[in-house]
Coordinates of C-alpha atoms and ligand atoms in Angstrom, one line a residue:
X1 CA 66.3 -29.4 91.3
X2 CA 69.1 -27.9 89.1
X3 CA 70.8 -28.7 86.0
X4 CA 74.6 -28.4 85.9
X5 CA 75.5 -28.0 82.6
X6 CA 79.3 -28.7 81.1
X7 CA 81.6 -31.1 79.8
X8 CA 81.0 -34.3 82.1
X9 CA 83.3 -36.5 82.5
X10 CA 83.7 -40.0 85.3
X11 CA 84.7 -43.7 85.2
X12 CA 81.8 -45.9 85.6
X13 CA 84.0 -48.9 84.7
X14 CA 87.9 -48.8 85.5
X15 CA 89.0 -49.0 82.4
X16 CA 87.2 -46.4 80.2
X17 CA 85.9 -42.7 80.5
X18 CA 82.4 -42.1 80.0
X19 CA 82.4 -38.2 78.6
X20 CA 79.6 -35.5 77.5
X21 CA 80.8 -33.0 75.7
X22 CA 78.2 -30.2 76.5
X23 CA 76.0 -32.2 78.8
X24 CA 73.4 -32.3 81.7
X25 CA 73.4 -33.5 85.2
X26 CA 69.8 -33.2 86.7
X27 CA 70.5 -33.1 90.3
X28 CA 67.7 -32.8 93.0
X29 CA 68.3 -32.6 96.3
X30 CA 71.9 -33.7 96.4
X31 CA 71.2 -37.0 94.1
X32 CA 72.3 -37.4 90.7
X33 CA 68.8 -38.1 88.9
X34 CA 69.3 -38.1 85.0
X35 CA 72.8 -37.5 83.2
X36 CA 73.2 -36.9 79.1
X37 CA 72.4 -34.3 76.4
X38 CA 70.0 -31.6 76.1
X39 CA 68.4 -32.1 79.6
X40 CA 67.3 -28.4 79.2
X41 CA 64.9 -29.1 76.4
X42 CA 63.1 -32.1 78.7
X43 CA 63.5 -29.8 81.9
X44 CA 62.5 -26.2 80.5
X45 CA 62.0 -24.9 84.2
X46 CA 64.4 -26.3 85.8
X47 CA 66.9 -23.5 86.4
X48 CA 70.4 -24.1 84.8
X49 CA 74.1 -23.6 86.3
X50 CA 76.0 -22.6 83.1
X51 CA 79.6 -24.2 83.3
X52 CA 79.7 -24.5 79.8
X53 CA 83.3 -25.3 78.0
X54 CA 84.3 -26.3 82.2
X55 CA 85.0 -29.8 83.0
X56 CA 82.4 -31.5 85.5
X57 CA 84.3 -34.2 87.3
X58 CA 83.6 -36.8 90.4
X59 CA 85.2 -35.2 93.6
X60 CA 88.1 -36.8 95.0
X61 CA 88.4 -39.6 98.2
X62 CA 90.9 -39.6 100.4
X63 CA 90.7 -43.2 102.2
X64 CA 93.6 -43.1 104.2
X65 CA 95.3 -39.9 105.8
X66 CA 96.1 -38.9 109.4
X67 CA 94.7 -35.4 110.7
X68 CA 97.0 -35.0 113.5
X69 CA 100.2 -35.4 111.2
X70 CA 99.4 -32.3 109.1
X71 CA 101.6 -30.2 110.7
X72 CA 104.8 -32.3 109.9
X73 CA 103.9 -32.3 106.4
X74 CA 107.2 -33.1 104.8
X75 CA 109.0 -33.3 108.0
X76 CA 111.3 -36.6 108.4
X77 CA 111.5 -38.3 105.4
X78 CA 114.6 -39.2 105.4
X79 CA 113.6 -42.4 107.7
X80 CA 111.6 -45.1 107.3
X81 CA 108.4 -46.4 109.5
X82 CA 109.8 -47.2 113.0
X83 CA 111.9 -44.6 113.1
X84 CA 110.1 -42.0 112.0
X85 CA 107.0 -43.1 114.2
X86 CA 109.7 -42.7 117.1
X87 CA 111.0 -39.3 115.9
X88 CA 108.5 -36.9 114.5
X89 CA 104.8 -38.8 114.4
X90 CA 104.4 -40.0 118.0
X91 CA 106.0 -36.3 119.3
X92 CA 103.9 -34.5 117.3
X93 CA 100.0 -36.5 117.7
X94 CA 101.3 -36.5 121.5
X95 CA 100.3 -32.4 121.0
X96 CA 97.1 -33.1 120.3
X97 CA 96.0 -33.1 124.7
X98 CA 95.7 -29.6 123.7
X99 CA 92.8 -28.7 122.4
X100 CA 93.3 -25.6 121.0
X101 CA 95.9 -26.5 118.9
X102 CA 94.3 -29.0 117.8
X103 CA 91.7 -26.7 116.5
X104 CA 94.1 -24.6 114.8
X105 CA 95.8 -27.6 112.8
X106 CA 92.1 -29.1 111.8
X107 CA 91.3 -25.3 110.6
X108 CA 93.9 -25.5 108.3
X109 CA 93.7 -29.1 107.6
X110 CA 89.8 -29.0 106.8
X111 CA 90.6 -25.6 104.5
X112 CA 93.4 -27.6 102.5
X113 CA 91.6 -30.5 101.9
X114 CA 88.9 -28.9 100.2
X115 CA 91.1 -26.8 98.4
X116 CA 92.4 -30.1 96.8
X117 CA 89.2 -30.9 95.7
X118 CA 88.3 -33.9 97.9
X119 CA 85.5 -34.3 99.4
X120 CA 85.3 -37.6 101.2
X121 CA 87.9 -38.7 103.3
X122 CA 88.8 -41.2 106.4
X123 CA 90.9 -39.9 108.7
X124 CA 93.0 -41.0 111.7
X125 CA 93.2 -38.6 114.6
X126 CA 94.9 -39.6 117.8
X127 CA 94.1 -41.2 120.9
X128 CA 92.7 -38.1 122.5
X129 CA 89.0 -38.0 122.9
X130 CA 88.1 -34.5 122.9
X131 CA 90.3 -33.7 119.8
X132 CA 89.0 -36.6 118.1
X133 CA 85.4 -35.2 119.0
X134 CA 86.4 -31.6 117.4
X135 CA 87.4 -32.9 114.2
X136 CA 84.1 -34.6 114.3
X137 CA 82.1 -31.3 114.6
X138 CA 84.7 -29.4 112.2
X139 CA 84.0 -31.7 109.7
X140 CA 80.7 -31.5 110.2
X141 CA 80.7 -27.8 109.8
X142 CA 83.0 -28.2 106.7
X143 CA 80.0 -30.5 104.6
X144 CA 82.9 -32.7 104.0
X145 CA 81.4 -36.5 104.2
X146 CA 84.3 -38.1 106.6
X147 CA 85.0 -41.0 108.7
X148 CA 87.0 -40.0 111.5
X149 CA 88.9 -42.5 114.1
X150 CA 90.1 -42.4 117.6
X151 CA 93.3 -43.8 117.8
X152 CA 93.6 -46.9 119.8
X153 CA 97.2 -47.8 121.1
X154 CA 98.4 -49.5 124.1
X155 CA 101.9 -50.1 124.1
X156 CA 105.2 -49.5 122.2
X157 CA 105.0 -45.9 122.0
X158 CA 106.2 -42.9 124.7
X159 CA 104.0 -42.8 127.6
X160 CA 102.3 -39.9 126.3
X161 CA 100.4 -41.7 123.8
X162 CA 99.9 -45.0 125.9
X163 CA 96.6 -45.7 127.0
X164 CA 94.6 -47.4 129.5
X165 CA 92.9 -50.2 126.9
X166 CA 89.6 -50.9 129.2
X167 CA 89.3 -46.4 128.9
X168 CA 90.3 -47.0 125.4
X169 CA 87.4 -49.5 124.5
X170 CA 84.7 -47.2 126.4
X171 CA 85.6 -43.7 124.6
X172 CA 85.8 -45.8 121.7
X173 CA 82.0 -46.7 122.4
X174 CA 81.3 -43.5 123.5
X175 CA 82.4 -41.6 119.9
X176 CA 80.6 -44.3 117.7
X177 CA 77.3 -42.8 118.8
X178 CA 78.6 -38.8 117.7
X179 CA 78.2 -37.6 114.3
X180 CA 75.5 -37.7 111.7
X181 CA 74.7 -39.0 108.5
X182 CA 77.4 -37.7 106.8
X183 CA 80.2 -37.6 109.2
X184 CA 80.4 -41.0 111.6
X185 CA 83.3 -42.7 114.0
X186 CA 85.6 -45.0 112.6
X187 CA 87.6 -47.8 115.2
X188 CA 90.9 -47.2 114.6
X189 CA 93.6 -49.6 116.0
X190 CA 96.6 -47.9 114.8
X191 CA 98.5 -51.1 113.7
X192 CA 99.2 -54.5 115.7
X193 CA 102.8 -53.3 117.3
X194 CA 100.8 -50.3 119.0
X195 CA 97.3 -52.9 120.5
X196 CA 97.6 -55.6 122.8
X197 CA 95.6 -58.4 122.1
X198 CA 93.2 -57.7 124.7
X199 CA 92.6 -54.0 122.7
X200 CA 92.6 -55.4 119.3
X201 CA 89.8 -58.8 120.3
X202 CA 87.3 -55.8 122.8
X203 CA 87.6 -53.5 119.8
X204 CA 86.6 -56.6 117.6
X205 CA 84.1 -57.3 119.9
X206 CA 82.2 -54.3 120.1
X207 CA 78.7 -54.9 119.4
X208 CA 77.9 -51.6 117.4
X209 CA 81.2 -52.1 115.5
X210 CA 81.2 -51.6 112.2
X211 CA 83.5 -49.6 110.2
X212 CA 87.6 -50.0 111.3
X213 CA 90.7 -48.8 109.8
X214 CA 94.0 -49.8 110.6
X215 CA 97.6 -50.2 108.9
X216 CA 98.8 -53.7 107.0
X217 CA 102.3 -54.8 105.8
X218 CA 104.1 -50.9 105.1
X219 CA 107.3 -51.9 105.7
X220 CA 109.4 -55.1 105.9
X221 CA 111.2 -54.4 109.5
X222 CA 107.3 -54.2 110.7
X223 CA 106.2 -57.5 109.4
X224 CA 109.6 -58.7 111.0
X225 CA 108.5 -57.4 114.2
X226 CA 104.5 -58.7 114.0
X227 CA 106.6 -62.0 113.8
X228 CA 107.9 -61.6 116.9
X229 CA 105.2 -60.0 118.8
X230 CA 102.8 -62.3 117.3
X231 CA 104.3 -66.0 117.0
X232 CA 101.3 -68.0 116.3
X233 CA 99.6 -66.3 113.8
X234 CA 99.5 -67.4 110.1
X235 CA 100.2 -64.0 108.7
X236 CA 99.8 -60.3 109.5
X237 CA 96.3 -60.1 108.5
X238 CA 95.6 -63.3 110.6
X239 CA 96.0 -61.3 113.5
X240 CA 93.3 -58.5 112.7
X241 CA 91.1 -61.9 111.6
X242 CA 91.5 -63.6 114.6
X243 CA 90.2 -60.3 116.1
X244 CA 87.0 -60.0 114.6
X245 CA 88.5 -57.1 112.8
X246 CA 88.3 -57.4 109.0
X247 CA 85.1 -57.4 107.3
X248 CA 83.9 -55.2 104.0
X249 CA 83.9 -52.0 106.3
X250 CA 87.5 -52.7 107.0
X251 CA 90.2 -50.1 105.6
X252 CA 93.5 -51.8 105.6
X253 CA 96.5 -48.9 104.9
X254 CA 99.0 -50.0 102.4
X255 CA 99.3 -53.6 102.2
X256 CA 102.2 -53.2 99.8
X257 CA 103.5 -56.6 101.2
X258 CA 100.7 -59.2 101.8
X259 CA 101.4 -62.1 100.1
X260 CA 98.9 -64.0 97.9
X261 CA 97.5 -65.6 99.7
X262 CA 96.4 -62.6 102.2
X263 CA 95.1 -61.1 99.3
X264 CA 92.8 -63.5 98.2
X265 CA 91.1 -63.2 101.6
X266 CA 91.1 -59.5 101.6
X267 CA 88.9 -59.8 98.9
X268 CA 86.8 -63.0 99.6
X269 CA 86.0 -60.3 103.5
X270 CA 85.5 -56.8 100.7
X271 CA 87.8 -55.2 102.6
X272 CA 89.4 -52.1 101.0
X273 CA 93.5 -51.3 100.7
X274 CA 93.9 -48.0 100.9
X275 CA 97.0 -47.2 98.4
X276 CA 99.3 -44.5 99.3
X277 CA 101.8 -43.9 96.9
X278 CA 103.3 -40.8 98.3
X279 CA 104.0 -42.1 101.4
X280 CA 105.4 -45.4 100.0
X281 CA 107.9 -44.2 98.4
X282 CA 108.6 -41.4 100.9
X283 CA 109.4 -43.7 103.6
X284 CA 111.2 -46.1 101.4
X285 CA 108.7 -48.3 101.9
X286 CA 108.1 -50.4 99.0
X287 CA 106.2 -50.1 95.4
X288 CA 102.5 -51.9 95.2
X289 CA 101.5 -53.9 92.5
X290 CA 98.2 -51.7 92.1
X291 CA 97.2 -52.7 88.8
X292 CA 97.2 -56.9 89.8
X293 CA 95.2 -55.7 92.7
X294 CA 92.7 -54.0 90.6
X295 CA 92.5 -56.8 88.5
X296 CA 92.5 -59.6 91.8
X297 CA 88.7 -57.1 92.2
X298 CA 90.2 -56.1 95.3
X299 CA 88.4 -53.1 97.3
X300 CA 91.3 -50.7 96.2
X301 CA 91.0 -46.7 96.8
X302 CA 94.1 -43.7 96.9
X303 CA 95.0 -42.3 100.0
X304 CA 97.4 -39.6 100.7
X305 CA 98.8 -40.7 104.3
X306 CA 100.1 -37.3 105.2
X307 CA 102.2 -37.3 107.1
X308 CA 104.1 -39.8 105.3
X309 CA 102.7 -38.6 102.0
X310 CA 103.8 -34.8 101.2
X311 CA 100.4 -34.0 100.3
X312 CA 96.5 -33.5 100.6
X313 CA 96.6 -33.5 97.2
X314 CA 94.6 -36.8 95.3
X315 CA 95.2 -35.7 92.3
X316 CA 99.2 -36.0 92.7
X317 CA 98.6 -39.4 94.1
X318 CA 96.7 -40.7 91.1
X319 CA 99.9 -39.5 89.1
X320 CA 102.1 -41.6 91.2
X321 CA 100.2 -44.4 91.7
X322 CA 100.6 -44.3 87.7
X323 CA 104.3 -43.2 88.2
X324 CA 105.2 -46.4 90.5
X325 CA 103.4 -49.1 88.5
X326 CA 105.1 -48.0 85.6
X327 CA 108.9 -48.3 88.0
X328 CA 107.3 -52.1 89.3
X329 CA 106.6 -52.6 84.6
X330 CA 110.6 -51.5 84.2
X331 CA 112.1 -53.4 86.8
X332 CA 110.1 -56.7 86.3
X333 CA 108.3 -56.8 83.0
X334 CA 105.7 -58.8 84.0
X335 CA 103.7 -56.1 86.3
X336 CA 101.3 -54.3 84.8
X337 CA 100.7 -50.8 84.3
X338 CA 97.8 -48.9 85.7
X339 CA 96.1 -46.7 82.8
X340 CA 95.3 -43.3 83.7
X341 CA 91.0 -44.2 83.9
X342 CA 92.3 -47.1 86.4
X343 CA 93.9 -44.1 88.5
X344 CA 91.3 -41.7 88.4
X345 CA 88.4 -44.7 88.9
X346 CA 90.2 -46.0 92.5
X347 CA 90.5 -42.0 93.1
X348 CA 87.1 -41.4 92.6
X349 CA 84.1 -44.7 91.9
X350 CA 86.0 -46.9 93.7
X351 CA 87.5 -45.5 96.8
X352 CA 83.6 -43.8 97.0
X353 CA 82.3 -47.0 97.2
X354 CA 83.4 -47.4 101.1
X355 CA 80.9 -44.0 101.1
X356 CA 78.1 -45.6 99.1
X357 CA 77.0 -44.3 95.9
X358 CA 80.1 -41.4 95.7
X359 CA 82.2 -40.9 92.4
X360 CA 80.5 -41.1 90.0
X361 CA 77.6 -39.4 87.9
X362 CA 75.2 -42.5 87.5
X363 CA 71.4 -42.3 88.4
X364 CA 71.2 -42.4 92.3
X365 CA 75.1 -41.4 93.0
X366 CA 75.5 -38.5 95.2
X367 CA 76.3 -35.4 93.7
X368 CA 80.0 -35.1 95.0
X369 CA 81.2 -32.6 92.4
X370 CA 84.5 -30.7 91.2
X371 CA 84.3 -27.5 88.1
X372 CA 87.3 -27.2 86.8
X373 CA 88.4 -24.3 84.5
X374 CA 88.6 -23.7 80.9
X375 CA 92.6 -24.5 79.8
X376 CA 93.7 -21.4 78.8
X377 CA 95.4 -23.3 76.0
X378 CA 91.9 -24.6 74.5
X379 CA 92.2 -21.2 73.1
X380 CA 94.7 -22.5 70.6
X381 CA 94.7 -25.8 70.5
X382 CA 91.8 -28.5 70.7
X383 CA 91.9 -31.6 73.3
X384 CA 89.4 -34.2 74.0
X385 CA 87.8 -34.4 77.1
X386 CA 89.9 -36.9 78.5
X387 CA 93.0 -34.9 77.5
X388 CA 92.2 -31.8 79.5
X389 CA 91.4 -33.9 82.3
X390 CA 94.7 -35.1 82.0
X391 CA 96.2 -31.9 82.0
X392 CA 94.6 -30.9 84.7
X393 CA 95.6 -34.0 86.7
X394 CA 99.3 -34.4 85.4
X395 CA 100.2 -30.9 85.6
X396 CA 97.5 -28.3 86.5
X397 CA 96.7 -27.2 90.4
X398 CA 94.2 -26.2 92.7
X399 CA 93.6 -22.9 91.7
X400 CA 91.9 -24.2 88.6
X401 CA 88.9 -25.9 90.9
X402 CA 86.7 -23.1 90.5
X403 CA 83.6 -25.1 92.9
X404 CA 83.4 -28.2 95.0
X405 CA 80.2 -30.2 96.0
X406 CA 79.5 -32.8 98.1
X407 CA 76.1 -33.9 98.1
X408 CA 75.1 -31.3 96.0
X409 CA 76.2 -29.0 99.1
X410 CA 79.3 -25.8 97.9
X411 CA 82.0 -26.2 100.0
X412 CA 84.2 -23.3 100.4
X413 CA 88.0 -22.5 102.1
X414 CA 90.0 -19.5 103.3
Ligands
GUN501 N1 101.9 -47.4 110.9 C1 101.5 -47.2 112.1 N2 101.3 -45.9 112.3 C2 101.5 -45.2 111.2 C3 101.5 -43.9 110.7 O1 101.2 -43.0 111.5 N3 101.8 -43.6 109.4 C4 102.1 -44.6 108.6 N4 102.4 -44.4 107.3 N5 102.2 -45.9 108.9 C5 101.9 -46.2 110.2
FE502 FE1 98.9 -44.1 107.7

């Protein structure tokens, strides 16, 4: 057991903050056991980790960003979807046949993400088994908790990342049985234009399917094109349906565009929508309505989306995912904005959920953890809790994470 002692703050509810201002979180065995005050008078042996005058805050959660795109960070962004698929994403994951650089990129990666302070996150890799199984084992050796998805893909693309969809299926099967507790396979068909329906209905139909991630409604030439390649059905998210692919371990990336009525059956299922705000914009995608989401009870988490988002960094995209609701509020009045606990709950409770009990401090939630240092300007100047929280999200940086936990296990970077 150990008592972490600082100023505690976390979103049990979206829209407030739940702070201790010199408080306790009993921990034992990587499980939050008792939060509050003055836990070291009703533990007196329990030895103490002194953060005091350091915010304690919920790790981050990345739902939604693609491993094998990290080194094109910021590359391209002058197009939008298809054409940037075609020119610098499909070229680059196309690298990933060779393993060793694959393990150079994931070295990086894994060190970066950490860095950022996240601690959970569900990534795509590409269609190549045994770099898909490396990332596994990196992450692994990382103590990040991750989900981690062989791309499935078996047309429109260059021939170098076309594959056979019966060999697709059975490594498919074969990675859902690597991993461990904290680290598991995800099925990942990479969106409807890259899967036949044969792919999409055996990946559907696997019998020890369970979680899946794939990407929804980005961009408006793509929904033009599902029209085409898919004449009969209803909507975009009727083809994953008709599938057997959307159920409350579904992750659906973006989803900027699904109408209402798609909506209301993403949440009836509990899917989630990953939101990537970064990569929305950067793509010239479109702006979600986040907040009507939110408030529709949808599944929502953040996700960065590199390589379409410039960064690993969560804590920029809860400033934009602020930032773009607040453009949707000015250009049609009656969108809502998304308050600054909204953000940092999807970032955090939320998005954790699709992890269990991660992000957030109550009784039973895993201890996924971020100390943050003392604002130098606390020396002059008093803020609440919530306000040096938000100067640490709006407009402080990584540096200032002095420890990350996930599961009550330190995480550390080069
Ligand atoms: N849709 C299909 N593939 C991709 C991808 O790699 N990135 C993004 N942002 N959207 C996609
Ligand atoms: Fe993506």
């Amino acid at each position: 057991m150990r008592l972490f002692k600082g100023d505690i703050i976390h979103t049990k509810t979206p829209n407030q903050f739940e702070v201790f201002e010199d408080g306790y979180i009993l921990e034992d065995n990587g499980i939050v056991v008792e939060v509050g005050f003055e836990l070291d008078k009703k533990y007196p042996i329990v030895k103490i980790i002194d953060h005091t005058g350091r915010l304690l805050l919920p790790s981050f959660v990345d739902l939604h960003t693609h491993a094998v795109q990290y080194a094109n960070l910021g590359l391209g962004l002058d197009e939008e979807l298809l054409s940037w698929l075609e020119i610098y994403t499909f070229k680059e994951e196309a690298k990933f046949s060779d393993i060793s650089y694959a393990k150079k990129v994931f070295s990086y990666l894994l060190d970066d993400i950490v860095k950022a302070g996240t601690t959970r996150v569900v990534f795509f890799g590409s269609i190549h088994e045994e770099a898909t199984e490396l990332l596994i084992e990196m992450s692994i050796a990382k103590g990040i908790g991750a989900y981690i998805g062989k791309v499935n893909m078996d047309r429109n693309a260059p021939d170098s990342l076309l594959e056979d969809s019966d060999n697709s299926v059975a490594i498919t099967k074969r990675l859902l049985r690597v991993g461990n507790d904290k680290v598991k396979s995800i099925i990942t068909p990479r969106f409807a234009p890259s899967c036949s329906e044969k792919l999409m209905r055996e990946l559907g139909e696997l019998e020890d399917k369970l979680e899946v991630q794939t990407h929804i409604s980005e961009n408006r030439d793509e929904i033009k094109w599902i029209e085409e390649l898919f004449p009969d059905a209803k909507s975009y998210l009727d083809v994953y349906l008709k599938n057997g692919l959307i159920s409350n371990r579904t992750i659906l990336a973006h989803a900027i565009f699904s109408t209402k009525e798609e909506l209301s059956v993403i949440k009836e299922k509990g899917a989630f929508i990953a939101h990537c705000p970064s990569a929305n914009v950067n793509l010239t995608s479109g702006v979600m309505d986040a907040k009507f989401y939110l408030d529709q009870g949808i599944n929502l988490g953040l996700g960065t989306d590199v390589g379409a988002g410039d960064s690993l960094s969560i804590r920029k995209n809860i400033v934009l995912a602020i930032q773009m609701s607040k453009i949707n509020h000015i250009i049609s009045n009656e969108k809502k904005i998304l308050s600054f606990s909204e953000a940092f709950y999807l970032a955090t409770k939320r998005g954790g959920s699709y992890f269990g009990k991660v992000g957030s401090f109550e009784k039973g939630y895993k201890l996924d953890m971020l100390v943050i240092e003392r604002d130098k300007l606390a020396d002059i100047k008093d803020f609440s809790l919530v306000e040096k929280l938000q100067r640490f999200i709006y407009s402080g940086n990584d540096e200032m994470i002095l420890e990350r936990y996930c599961e009550g296990v330190k995480l550390f970077f080069y």
